[in-house]
């Protein structure tokens, strides 16, 4: 992906936008003439190569947190990977031509940006971006930020550490505090993202878990570090005798809750694990959609059947 000169940066670009809250089928529109965002002194302008979708995107579009949202019109998208084409006067970390990735919203549900990543260009603060690992494609890099940062933050909130055990609930949902004695249950205060791989991988390879048990997508979870996989369609998790130090429930409400604050520091901590391949990006086998098929990508995401992340790539 070649760097653009400042003279070649257009004044308008293509983007996916909604102007009113509602279902994607009713409000999501393609607009070929959206002004390219202005770059503040602490920001860079990114030529977007790839973006990924998270449930928070369509839930924001539905207006589920409109009371604390930045009102539409809104260009959708949080996760991005692309090329720096312009830098603000105060930017120190990056230069034109750098390949970067990150979640452009420091706080995901409180006044997130109106100009997101489902566009040819987007702007972001240098504090939420890092250089893309060379072994990752743009699509793989774009699939990571929000999911992996939320997972890492949750494990830190739980004070998870080497030698502890964890049960990751992906598709089981509805898991009460009475299930397993002497455990810490971690849940989310925000719309969930795709957790199908991250808790298992990070708990095992980054935090040094002694045992990782997980529900749903059994073969995939085994390949990503789960020691024990539980088919919740055939057995009741509550009937099992094992005890765990932490239960990471990505669906239920209760226990200790937390919300994501996106910063570059988490991605920087995880860079060695991504470069070595110990932690992998997982994109749904049907989950790579070209920019022109963003509407179809949202329709697929909303089925809740994705295994891994849904990405938009390439973006022209």
PDB file of C-alpha atoms in Angstrom:
ATOM      1  CA  UNK A   1       0.000   0.000   0.000  1.00  0.00           C
ATOM      2  CA  UNK A   2       1.766   3.129  -1.229  1.00  0.00           C
ATOM      3  CA  UNK A   3       1.834   6.340   0.793  1.00  0.00           C
ATOM      4  CA  UNK A   4      -0.096   9.282  -0.638  1.00  0.00           C
ATOM      5  CA  UNK A   5       1.364  12.767  -0.830  1.00  0.00           C
ATOM      6  CA  UNK A   6      -0.543  15.542   0.892  1.00  0.00           C
ATOM      7  CA  UNK A   7      -1.387  16.966  -2.528  1.00  0.00           C
ATOM      8  CA  UNK A   8      -3.135  13.721  -3.499  1.00  0.00           C
ATOM      9  CA  UNK A   9      -5.376  13.498  -0.423  1.00  0.00           C
ATOM     10  CA  UNK A  10      -8.930  14.171  -1.636  1.00  0.00           C
ATOM     11  CA  UNK A  11     -11.364  16.544   0.030  1.00  0.00           C
ATOM     12  CA  UNK A  12     -14.178  13.963  -0.031  1.00  0.00           C
ATOM     13  CA  UNK A  13     -14.208  10.183   0.289  1.00  0.00           C
ATOM     14  CA  UNK A  14     -16.514   7.172   0.251  1.00  0.00           C
ATOM     15  CA  UNK A  15     -18.026   6.058   3.568  1.00  0.00           C
ATOM     16  CA  UNK A  16     -20.860   4.106   5.181  1.00  0.00           C
ATOM     17  CA  UNK A  17     -23.096   6.455   7.153  1.00  0.00           C
ATOM     18  CA  UNK A  18     -26.330   6.541   9.122  1.00  0.00           C
ATOM     19  CA  UNK A  19     -28.255   9.745   9.831  1.00  0.00           C
ATOM     20  CA  UNK A  20     -30.959   8.308  12.081  1.00  0.00           C
ATOM     21  CA  UNK A  21     -31.018   5.526  14.654  1.00  0.00           C
ATOM     22  CA  UNK A  22     -32.485   2.212  13.523  1.00  0.00           C
ATOM     23  CA  UNK A  23     -31.745  -1.193  12.014  1.00  0.00           C
ATOM     24  CA  UNK A  24     -28.899  -1.363   9.529  1.00  0.00           C
ATOM     25  CA  UNK A  25     -31.322  -2.488   6.829  1.00  0.00           C
ATOM     26  CA  UNK A  26     -33.245   0.763   7.269  1.00  0.00           C
ATOM     27  CA  UNK A  27     -30.650   3.437   8.050  1.00  0.00           C
ATOM     28  CA  UNK A  28     -27.191   2.373   6.796  1.00  0.00           C
ATOM     29  CA  UNK A  29     -26.290   4.163   3.559  1.00  0.00           C
ATOM     30  CA  UNK A  30     -23.315   4.390   1.214  1.00  0.00           C
ATOM     31  CA  UNK A  31     -22.166   7.972   0.578  1.00  0.00           C
ATOM     32  CA  UNK A  32     -19.495   8.758  -2.019  1.00  0.00           C
ATOM     33  CA  UNK A  33     -19.095  12.400  -1.014  1.00  0.00           C
ATOM     34  CA  UNK A  34     -18.322  12.525   2.703  1.00  0.00           C
ATOM     35  CA  UNK A  35     -15.744  15.198   3.604  1.00  0.00           C
ATOM     36  CA  UNK A  36     -12.366  13.762   4.616  1.00  0.00           C
ATOM     37  CA  UNK A  37     -11.923  14.503   8.339  1.00  0.00           C
ATOM     38  CA  UNK A  38      -9.743  17.385   9.465  1.00  0.00           C
ATOM     39  CA  UNK A  39      -6.604  16.340  11.329  1.00  0.00           C
ATOM     40  CA  UNK A  40      -5.986  17.914  14.728  1.00  0.00           C
ATOM     41  CA  UNK A  41      -2.484  18.611  16.041  1.00  0.00           C
ATOM     42  CA  UNK A  42      -2.411  15.339  18.037  1.00  0.00           C
ATOM     43  CA  UNK A  43      -3.875  13.167  15.278  1.00  0.00           C
ATOM     44  CA  UNK A  44      -2.834  11.349  12.128  1.00  0.00           C
ATOM     45  CA  UNK A  45      -4.847  10.861   8.955  1.00  0.00           C
ATOM     46  CA  UNK A  46      -5.047   7.202   7.942  1.00  0.00           C
ATOM     47  CA  UNK A  47      -5.695   5.820   4.474  1.00  0.00           C
ATOM     48  CA  UNK A  48      -7.837   2.922   5.591  1.00  0.00           C
ATOM     49  CA  UNK A  49      -6.812  -0.497   4.267  1.00  0.00           C
ATOM     50  CA  UNK A  50      -9.111  -2.608   6.458  1.00  0.00           C
ATOM     51  CA  UNK A  51     -11.661  -2.224   9.229  1.00  0.00           C
ATOM     52  CA  UNK A  52     -13.517  -4.737  11.378  1.00  0.00           C
ATOM     53  CA  UNK A  53     -17.032  -4.843  12.739  1.00  0.00           C
ATOM     54  CA  UNK A  54     -18.082  -5.348  16.350  1.00  0.00           C
ATOM     55  CA  UNK A  55     -21.576  -5.750  17.802  1.00  0.00           C
ATOM     56  CA  UNK A  56     -21.132  -2.334  19.432  1.00  0.00           C
ATOM     57  CA  UNK A  57     -21.332  -0.867  15.917  1.00  0.00           C
ATOM     58  CA  UNK A  58     -24.837  -2.040  15.112  1.00  0.00           C
ATOM     59  CA  UNK A  59     -25.978  -1.606  18.706  1.00  0.00           C
ATOM     60  CA  UNK A  60     -24.837   2.016  18.573  1.00  0.00           C
ATOM     61  CA  UNK A  61     -26.702   2.369  15.285  1.00  0.00           C
ATOM     62  CA  UNK A  62     -29.839   1.018  16.967  1.00  0.00           C
ATOM     63  CA  UNK A  63     -29.553   3.770  19.559  1.00  0.00           C
ATOM     64  CA  UNK A  64     -29.048   1.449  22.523  1.00  0.00           C
ATOM     65  CA  UNK A  65     -26.800   4.000  24.224  1.00  0.00           C
ATOM     66  CA  UNK A  66     -28.046   7.193  22.580  1.00  0.00           C
ATOM     67  CA  UNK A  67     -28.123   9.031  25.924  1.00  0.00           C
ATOM     68  CA  UNK A  68     -24.308   9.056  26.002  1.00  0.00           C
ATOM     69  CA  UNK A  69     -23.682   8.787  22.266  1.00  0.00           C
ATOM     70  CA  UNK A  70     -22.446  11.446  19.867  1.00  0.00           C
ATOM     71  CA  UNK A  71     -25.603  12.008  17.799  1.00  0.00           C
ATOM     72  CA  UNK A  72     -25.692  11.081  14.104  1.00  0.00           C
ATOM     73  CA  UNK A  73     -24.887  11.517  11.273  1.00  0.00           C
ATOM     74  CA  UNK A  74     -22.192   8.939  11.950  1.00  0.00           C
ATOM     75  CA  UNK A  75     -19.596   7.117   9.890  1.00  0.00           C
ATOM     76  CA  UNK A  76     -19.472   3.674  11.470  1.00  0.00           C
ATOM     77  CA  UNK A  77     -16.444   1.745  12.680  1.00  0.00           C
ATOM     78  CA  UNK A  78     -13.966   1.531  15.582  1.00  0.00           C
ATOM     79  CA  UNK A  79     -11.170  -0.826  14.478  1.00  0.00           C
ATOM     80  CA  UNK A  80      -8.778   0.192  11.705  1.00  0.00           C
ATOM     81  CA  UNK A  81      -5.562  -0.776   9.956  1.00  0.00           C
ATOM     82  CA  UNK A  82      -3.992   1.402   7.325  1.00  0.00           C
ATOM     83  CA  UNK A  83      -1.317   3.825   6.199  1.00  0.00           C
ATOM     84  CA  UNK A  84      -0.470   7.186   7.749  1.00  0.00           C
ATOM     85  CA  UNK A  85      -0.781   9.868   5.049  1.00  0.00           C
ATOM     86  CA  UNK A  86      -0.706  13.006   7.188  1.00  0.00           C
ATOM     87  CA  UNK A  87       0.486  13.862  10.715  1.00  0.00           C
ATOM     88  CA  UNK A  88      -0.480  16.662  13.083  1.00  0.00           C
ATOM     89  CA  UNK A  89       2.159  19.079  14.333  1.00  0.00           C
ATOM     90  CA  UNK A  90       2.310  17.495  17.806  1.00  0.00           C
ATOM     91  CA  UNK A  91       2.559  13.865  16.653  1.00  0.00           C
ATOM     92  CA  UNK A  92       5.849  12.244  17.692  1.00  0.00           C
ATOM     93  CA  UNK A  93       5.328   8.480  17.235  1.00  0.00           C
ATOM     94  CA  UNK A  94       4.449   8.266  13.551  1.00  0.00           C
ATOM     95  CA  UNK A  95       5.459   9.572  10.166  1.00  0.00           C
ATOM     96  CA  UNK A  96       3.862   9.513   6.736  1.00  0.00           C
ATOM     97  CA  UNK A  97       4.124   5.987   5.332  1.00  0.00           C
ATOM     98  CA  UNK A  98       3.839   4.120   8.643  1.00  0.00           C
ATOM     99  CA  UNK A  99       1.475   1.136   8.736  1.00  0.00           C
ATOM    100  CA  UNK A 100      -0.658   1.412  11.881  1.00  0.00           C
ATOM    101  CA  UNK A 101      -3.647  -0.170  13.582  1.00  0.00           C
ATOM    102  CA  UNK A 102      -5.872   0.425  16.599  1.00  0.00           C
ATOM    103  CA  UNK A 103      -9.310   1.227  17.996  1.00  0.00           C
ATOM    104  CA  UNK A 104      -9.852   4.918  17.244  1.00  0.00           C
ATOM    105  CA  UNK A 105     -12.276   5.473  20.160  1.00  0.00           C
ATOM    106  CA  UNK A 106     -10.561   5.734  23.517  1.00  0.00           C
ATOM    107  CA  UNK A 107     -13.927   5.199  25.256  1.00  0.00           C
ATOM    108  CA  UNK A 108     -16.194   2.950  23.241  1.00  0.00           C
ATOM    109  CA  UNK A 109     -19.708   3.972  24.279  1.00  0.00           C
ATOM    110  CA  UNK A 110     -19.381   7.449  25.803  1.00  0.00           C
ATOM    111  CA  UNK A 111     -19.320  10.122  23.099  1.00  0.00           C
ATOM    112  CA  UNK A 112     -17.463   8.013  20.503  1.00  0.00           C
ATOM    113  CA  UNK A 113     -16.303   9.709  17.323  1.00  0.00           C
ATOM    114  CA  UNK A 114     -18.829  10.606  14.641  1.00  0.00           C
ATOM    115  CA  UNK A 115     -16.265   9.772  11.975  1.00  0.00           C
ATOM    116  CA  UNK A 116     -15.324   6.122  12.227  1.00  0.00           C
ATOM    117  CA  UNK A 117     -13.326   3.653  10.160  1.00  0.00           C
ATOM    118  CA  UNK A 118     -15.745   2.497   7.465  1.00  0.00           C
ATOM    119  CA  UNK A 119     -14.394   5.084   5.072  1.00  0.00           C
ATOM    120  CA  UNK A 120     -11.445   5.564   2.761  1.00  0.00           C
ATOM    121  CA  UNK A 121      -9.816   7.908   5.290  1.00  0.00           C
ATOM    122  CA  UNK A 122     -10.135   8.405   9.042  1.00  0.00           C
ATOM    123  CA  UNK A 123      -8.368  10.420  11.729  1.00  0.00           C
ATOM    124  CA  UNK A 124      -7.166   9.176  15.116  1.00  0.00           C
ATOM    125  CA  UNK A 125      -4.992  10.270  18.016  1.00  0.00           C
ATOM    126  CA  UNK A 126      -1.521   8.769  18.142  1.00  0.00           C
ATOM    127  CA  UNK A 127      -2.293   7.555  21.682  1.00  0.00           C
ATOM    128  CA  UNK A 128      -4.680   4.847  20.378  1.00  0.00           C
ATOM    129  CA  UNK A 129      -2.477   3.589  17.525  1.00  0.00           C
ATOM    130  CA  UNK A 130       0.579   1.373  17.188  1.00  0.00           C
ATOM    131  CA  UNK A 131       2.697   0.172  14.301  1.00  0.00           C
ATOM    132  CA  UNK A 132       1.253  -2.891  12.593  1.00  0.00           C
ATOM    133  CA  UNK A 133       3.275  -6.070  13.195  1.00  0.00           C
ATOM    134  CA  UNK A 134       4.950  -6.965   9.924  1.00  0.00           C
ATOM    135  CA  UNK A 135       3.714 -10.551  10.034  1.00  0.00           C
ATOM    136  CA  UNK A 136       0.060  -9.492  10.109  1.00  0.00           C
ATOM    137  CA  UNK A 137      -1.978  -8.545   7.072  1.00  0.00           C
ATOM    138  CA  UNK A 138      -4.042  -5.368   7.226  1.00  0.00           C
ATOM    139  CA  UNK A 139      -7.185  -7.490   7.595  1.00  0.00           C
ATOM    140  CA  UNK A 140      -5.693  -9.479  10.492  1.00  0.00           C
ATOM    141  CA  UNK A 141      -4.515  -6.319  12.239  1.00  0.00           C
ATOM    142  CA  UNK A 142      -7.900  -4.628  11.849  1.00  0.00           C
ATOM    143  CA  UNK A 143      -9.628  -7.639  13.403  1.00  0.00           C
ATOM    144  CA  UNK A 144      -7.791  -7.296  16.707  1.00  0.00           C
ATOM    145  CA  UNK A 145      -7.963  -3.987  18.603  1.00  0.00           C
ATOM    146  CA  UNK A 146     -11.314  -3.750  20.367  1.00  0.00           C
ATOM    147  CA  UNK A 147     -11.686  -7.480  21.049  1.00  0.00           C
ATOM    148  CA  UNK A 148      -8.138  -8.073  22.240  1.00  0.00           C
ATOM    149  CA  UNK A 149      -7.948  -4.878  24.323  1.00  0.00           C
ATOM    150  CA  UNK A 150     -11.254  -5.604  26.048  1.00  0.00           C
ATOM    151  CA  UNK A 151     -10.161  -9.152  26.819  1.00  0.00           C
ATOM    152  CA  UNK A 152      -6.788  -8.056  28.186  1.00  0.00           C
ATOM    153  CA  UNK A 153      -8.390  -5.365  30.338  1.00  0.00           C
ATOM    154  CA  UNK A 154     -10.876  -7.891  31.734  1.00  0.00           C
ATOM    155  CA  UNK A 155      -8.140 -10.299  32.738  1.00  0.00           C
ATOM    156  CA  UNK A 156      -6.239  -7.484  34.445  1.00  0.00           C
ATOM    157  CA  UNK A 157      -9.385  -6.376  36.299  1.00  0.00           C
ATOM    158  CA  UNK A 158      -9.702  -9.981  37.513  1.00  0.00           C
ATOM    159  CA  UNK A 159      -6.074  -9.861  38.686  1.00  0.00           C
ATOM    160  CA  UNK A 160      -5.550 -13.016  36.668  1.00  0.00           C
ATOM    161  CA  UNK A 161      -2.042 -14.398  36.875  1.00  0.00           C
ATOM    162  CA  UNK A 162       0.126 -17.405  36.167  1.00  0.00           C
ATOM    163  CA  UNK A 163      -1.111 -20.637  37.711  1.00  0.00           C
ATOM    164  CA  UNK A 164      -4.767 -19.630  37.972  1.00  0.00           C
ATOM    165  CA  UNK A 165      -7.604 -21.362  36.149  1.00  0.00           C
ATOM    166  CA  UNK A 166     -10.324 -19.758  34.043  1.00  0.00           C
ATOM    167  CA  UNK A 167     -13.646 -20.695  32.492  1.00  0.00           C
ATOM    168  CA  UNK A 168     -14.514 -18.667  29.386  1.00  0.00           C
ATOM    169  CA  UNK A 169     -18.195 -18.526  28.507  1.00  0.00           C
ATOM    170  CA  UNK A 170     -18.587 -17.659  24.852  1.00  0.00           C
ATOM    171  CA  UNK A 171     -21.958 -18.916  23.728  1.00  0.00           C
ATOM    172  CA  UNK A 172     -23.427 -20.178  26.959  1.00  0.00           C
ATOM    173  CA  UNK A 173     -24.537 -16.857  28.415  1.00  0.00           C
ATOM    174  CA  UNK A 174     -26.693 -16.347  31.495  1.00  0.00           C
ATOM    175  CA  UNK A 175     -24.207 -17.594  34.078  1.00  0.00           C
ATOM    176  CA  UNK A 176     -25.152 -16.869  37.686  1.00  0.00           C
ATOM    177  CA  UNK A 177     -22.798 -16.106  40.542  1.00  0.00           C
ATOM    178  CA  UNK A 178     -23.925 -19.249  42.333  1.00  0.00           C
ATOM    179  CA  UNK A 179     -22.525 -21.623  39.715  1.00  0.00           C
ATOM    180  CA  UNK A 180     -19.000 -22.224  41.028  1.00  0.00           C
ATOM    181  CA  UNK A 181     -17.849 -21.449  44.536  1.00  0.00           C
ATOM    182  CA  UNK A 182     -14.930 -19.083  45.175  1.00  0.00           C
ATOM    183  CA  UNK A 183     -14.681 -17.596  41.702  1.00  0.00           C
ATOM    184  CA  UNK A 184     -14.537 -14.076  40.356  1.00  0.00           C
ATOM    185  CA  UNK A 185     -17.019 -13.462  37.564  1.00  0.00           C
ATOM    186  CA  UNK A 186     -16.017 -10.841  35.003  1.00  0.00           C
ATOM    187  CA  UNK A 187     -18.712  -9.360  32.760  1.00  0.00           C
ATOM    188  CA  UNK A 188     -19.104  -6.349  30.504  1.00  0.00           C
ATOM    189  CA  UNK A 189     -20.823  -2.998  30.966  1.00  0.00           C
ATOM    190  CA  UNK A 190     -20.813  -2.429  27.205  1.00  0.00           C
ATOM    191  CA  UNK A 191     -22.157  -4.269  24.172  1.00  0.00           C
ATOM    192  CA  UNK A 192     -20.029  -7.413  23.733  1.00  0.00           C
ATOM    193  CA  UNK A 193     -17.420  -7.796  21.045  1.00  0.00           C
ATOM    194  CA  UNK A 194     -16.198 -10.976  19.394  1.00  0.00           C
ATOM    195  CA  UNK A 195     -14.585 -13.046  22.148  1.00  0.00           C
ATOM    196  CA  UNK A 196     -14.529 -16.415  20.429  1.00  0.00           C
ATOM    197  CA  UNK A 197     -10.734 -16.649  20.619  1.00  0.00           C
ATOM    198  CA  UNK A 198      -9.209 -13.908  22.694  1.00  0.00           C
ATOM    199  CA  UNK A 199      -9.856 -14.914  26.331  1.00  0.00           C
ATOM    200  CA  UNK A 200      -8.541 -18.429  25.759  1.00  0.00           C
ATOM    201  CA  UNK A 201      -5.438 -17.265  23.892  1.00  0.00           C
ATOM    202  CA  UNK A 202      -4.502 -14.454  26.244  1.00  0.00           C
ATOM    203  CA  UNK A 203      -5.247 -16.389  29.415  1.00  0.00           C
ATOM    204  CA  UNK A 204      -3.051 -19.263  28.246  1.00  0.00           C
ATOM    205  CA  UNK A 205      -0.193 -17.640  26.365  1.00  0.00           C
ATOM    206  CA  UNK A 206       0.056 -14.169  27.929  1.00  0.00           C
ATOM    207  CA  UNK A 207      -1.148 -14.614  31.527  1.00  0.00           C
ATOM    208  CA  UNK A 208       0.079 -18.204  32.030  1.00  0.00           C
ATOM    209  CA  UNK A 209      -3.182 -19.908  33.003  1.00  0.00           C
ATOM    210  CA  UNK A 210      -2.840 -23.367  34.547  1.00  0.00           C
ATOM    211  CA  UNK A 211      -6.136 -24.456  32.978  1.00  0.00           C
ATOM    212  CA  UNK A 212      -8.409 -22.838  30.395  1.00  0.00           C
ATOM    213  CA  UNK A 213     -11.917 -24.197  29.910  1.00  0.00           C
ATOM    214  CA  UNK A 214     -14.244 -22.730  27.300  1.00  0.00           C
ATOM    215  CA  UNK A 215     -17.673 -23.204  25.783  1.00  0.00           C
ATOM    216  CA  UNK A 216     -18.742 -23.069  22.110  1.00  0.00           C
ATOM    217  CA  UNK A 217     -16.735 -23.530  18.868  1.00  0.00           C
ATOM    218  CA  UNK A 218     -14.920 -26.484  20.369  1.00  0.00           C
ATOM    219  CA  UNK A 219     -12.336 -27.338  17.697  1.00  0.00           C
ATOM    220  CA  UNK A 220     -11.307 -23.722  17.262  1.00  0.00           C
ATOM    221  CA  UNK A 221     -10.956 -23.148  20.986  1.00  0.00           C
ATOM    222  CA  UNK A 222      -8.796 -26.259  21.398  1.00  0.00           C
ATOM    223  CA  UNK A 223      -6.480 -25.010  18.667  1.00  0.00           C
ATOM    224  CA  UNK A 224      -6.133 -21.664  20.431  1.00  0.00           C
ATOM    225  CA  UNK A 225      -5.137 -22.921  23.852  1.00  0.00           C
ATOM    226  CA  UNK A 226      -8.215 -24.235  25.679  1.00  0.00           C
ATOM    227  CA  UNK A 227      -7.377 -27.288  27.799  1.00  0.00           C
ATOM    228  CA  UNK A 228     -11.019 -28.221  28.291  1.00  0.00           C
ATOM    229  CA  UNK A 229     -13.906 -27.469  25.924  1.00  0.00           C
ATOM    230  CA  UNK A 230     -17.527 -27.817  26.972  1.00  0.00           C
ATOM    231  CA  UNK A 231     -20.381 -28.365  24.538  1.00  0.00           C
ATOM    232  CA  UNK A 232     -23.076 -26.325  26.253  1.00  0.00           C
ATOM    233  CA  UNK A 233     -25.712 -27.754  23.878  1.00  0.00           C
ATOM    234  CA  UNK A 234     -25.166 -31.211  25.386  1.00  0.00           C
ATOM    235  CA  UNK A 235     -24.379 -30.534  29.027  1.00  0.00           C
ATOM    236  CA  UNK A 236     -25.185 -27.978  31.685  1.00  0.00           C
ATOM    237  CA  UNK A 237     -22.071 -26.074  32.725  1.00  0.00           C
ATOM    238  CA  UNK A 238     -23.537 -25.661  36.209  1.00  0.00           C
ATOM    239  CA  UNK A 239     -23.512 -29.455  36.714  1.00  0.00           C
ATOM    240  CA  UNK A 240     -19.749 -29.796  36.311  1.00  0.00           C
ATOM    241  CA  UNK A 241     -17.644 -30.351  39.440  1.00  0.00           C
ATOM    242  CA  UNK A 242     -14.546 -28.341  38.431  1.00  0.00           C
ATOM    243  CA  UNK A 243     -13.784 -25.134  40.265  1.00  0.00           C
ATOM    244  CA  UNK A 244     -12.154 -22.143  38.592  1.00  0.00           C
ATOM    245  CA  UNK A 245     -10.454 -19.036  39.904  1.00  0.00           C
ATOM    246  CA  UNK A 246     -12.136 -16.805  37.318  1.00  0.00           C
ATOM    247  CA  UNK A 247     -15.215 -17.084  35.119  1.00  0.00           C
ATOM    248  CA  UNK A 248     -15.036 -14.778  32.099  1.00  0.00           C
ATOM    249  CA  UNK A 249     -18.616 -14.377  30.909  1.00  0.00           C
ATOM    250  CA  UNK A 250     -18.907 -12.383  27.688  1.00  0.00           C
ATOM    251  CA  UNK A 251     -22.701 -12.375  27.663  1.00  0.00           C
ATOM    252  CA  UNK A 252     -24.303 -12.163  31.114  1.00  0.00           C
ATOM    253  CA  UNK A 253     -24.742  -9.148  33.377  1.00  0.00           C
ATOM    254  CA  UNK A 254     -23.425  -9.398  36.963  1.00  0.00           C
ATOM    255  CA  UNK A 255     -20.201 -10.003  38.853  1.00  0.00           C
ATOM    256  CA  UNK A 256     -17.454  -7.407  38.425  1.00  0.00           C
ATOM    257  CA  UNK A 257     -18.151  -5.208  35.400  1.00  0.00           C
ATOM    258  CA  UNK A 258     -15.786  -3.060  33.387  1.00  0.00           C
ATOM    259  CA  UNK A 259     -15.741  -0.930  30.262  1.00  0.00           C
ATOM    260  CA  UNK A 260     -12.957  -0.692  27.699  1.00  0.00           C
ATOM    261  CA  UNK A 261     -10.564   2.227  27.592  1.00  0.00           C
ATOM    262  CA  UNK A 262      -8.587   1.915  24.376  1.00  0.00           C
ATOM    263  CA  UNK A 263      -4.919   2.909  24.474  1.00  0.00           C
ATOM    264  CA  UNK A 264      -1.861   1.971  22.474  1.00  0.00           C
ATOM    265  CA  UNK A 265      -0.163   0.539  25.571  1.00  0.00           C
ATOM    266  CA  UNK A 266      -2.174  -2.694  25.538  1.00  0.00           C
ATOM    267  CA  UNK A 267      -1.395  -3.385  21.894  1.00  0.00           C
ATOM    268  CA  UNK A 268       2.268  -2.592  22.565  1.00  0.00           C
ATOM    269  CA  UNK A 269       2.347  -5.120  25.435  1.00  0.00           C
ATOM    270  CA  UNK A 270       0.872  -7.786  23.157  1.00  0.00           C
ATOM    271  CA  UNK A 271       3.131  -7.104  20.173  1.00  0.00           C
ATOM    272  CA  UNK A 272       5.693  -9.860  21.001  1.00  0.00           C
ATOM    273  CA  UNK A 273       2.905 -12.453  21.255  1.00  0.00           C
ATOM    274  CA  UNK A 274       1.403 -11.366  17.950  1.00  0.00           C
ATOM    275  CA  UNK A 275       4.770 -11.298  16.184  1.00  0.00           C
ATOM    276  CA  UNK A 276       5.682 -14.752  17.488  1.00  0.00           C
ATOM    277  CA  UNK A 277       2.302 -16.198  16.498  1.00  0.00           C
ATOM    278  CA  UNK A 278       1.446 -17.267  20.058  1.00  0.00           C
ATOM    279  CA  UNK A 279      -1.635 -15.036  19.845  1.00  0.00           C
ATOM    280  CA  UNK A 280      -3.414 -15.177  16.500  1.00  0.00           C
ATOM    281  CA  UNK A 281      -5.979 -13.091  14.693  1.00  0.00           C
ATOM    282  CA  UNK A 282      -9.073 -15.159  13.918  1.00  0.00           C
ATOM    283  CA  UNK A 283     -11.239 -14.029  11.025  1.00  0.00           C
ATOM    284  CA  UNK A 284     -14.492 -15.825  10.325  1.00  0.00           C
ATOM    285  CA  UNK A 285     -14.165 -18.104   7.251  1.00  0.00           C
ATOM    286  CA  UNK A 286     -17.050 -16.178   5.672  1.00  0.00           C
ATOM    287  CA  UNK A 287     -16.160 -12.934   7.378  1.00  0.00           C
ATOM    288  CA  UNK A 288     -14.019 -10.996   4.877  1.00  0.00           C
ATOM    289  CA  UNK A 289     -16.213  -8.590   2.914  1.00  0.00           C
ATOM    290  CA  UNK A 290     -15.104  -5.961   0.379  1.00  0.00           C
ATOM    291  CA  UNK A 291     -15.994  -2.339   1.104  1.00  0.00           C
ATOM    292  CA  UNK A 292     -18.886  -2.462  -1.358  1.00  0.00           C
ATOM    293  CA  UNK A 293     -20.432  -5.342   0.643  1.00  0.00           C
ATOM    294  CA  UNK A 294     -20.433  -3.616   4.042  1.00  0.00           C
ATOM    295  CA  UNK A 295     -24.219  -3.866   4.206  1.00  0.00           C
ATOM    296  CA  UNK A 296     -23.972  -7.650   3.779  1.00  0.00           C
ATOM    297  CA  UNK A 297     -21.214  -7.769   6.410  1.00  0.00           C
ATOM    298  CA  UNK A 298     -23.511  -6.161   8.961  1.00  0.00           C
ATOM    299  CA  UNK A 299     -26.298  -8.565   8.067  1.00  0.00           C
ATOM    300  CA  UNK A 300     -23.934 -11.473   8.713  1.00  0.00           C
ATOM    301  CA  UNK A 301     -22.638 -10.014  11.980  1.00  0.00           C
ATOM    302  CA  UNK A 302     -26.186  -9.524  13.229  1.00  0.00           C
ATOM    303  CA  UNK A 303     -26.883 -13.267  12.882  1.00  0.00           C
ATOM    304  CA  UNK A 304     -24.454 -13.860  15.815  1.00  0.00           C
ATOM    305  CA  UNK A 305     -23.041 -16.848  13.912  1.00  0.00           C
ATOM    306  CA  UNK A 306     -19.597 -15.458  13.168  1.00  0.00           C
ATOM    307  CA  UNK A 307     -16.615 -17.531  14.306  1.00  0.00           C
ATOM    308  CA  UNK A 308     -13.994 -14.880  14.931  1.00  0.00           C
ATOM    309  CA  UNK A 309     -14.126 -11.399  13.444  1.00  0.00           C
ATOM    310  CA  UNK A 310     -15.935  -9.899  10.470  1.00  0.00           C
ATOM    311  CA  UNK A 311     -13.644  -7.595   8.502  1.00  0.00           C
ATOM    312  CA  UNK A 312     -14.027  -5.135   5.657  1.00  0.00           C
ATOM    313  CA  UNK A 313     -11.137  -5.601   3.248  1.00  0.00           C
ATOM    314  CA  UNK A 314      -9.975  -4.276   0.930  1.00  0.00           C
ATOM    315  CA  UNK A 315     -11.100  -0.689   1.298  1.00  0.00           C
ATOM    316  CA  UNK A 316     -10.291   1.160  -1.960  1.00  0.00           C
TER     317      UNK A 316
END
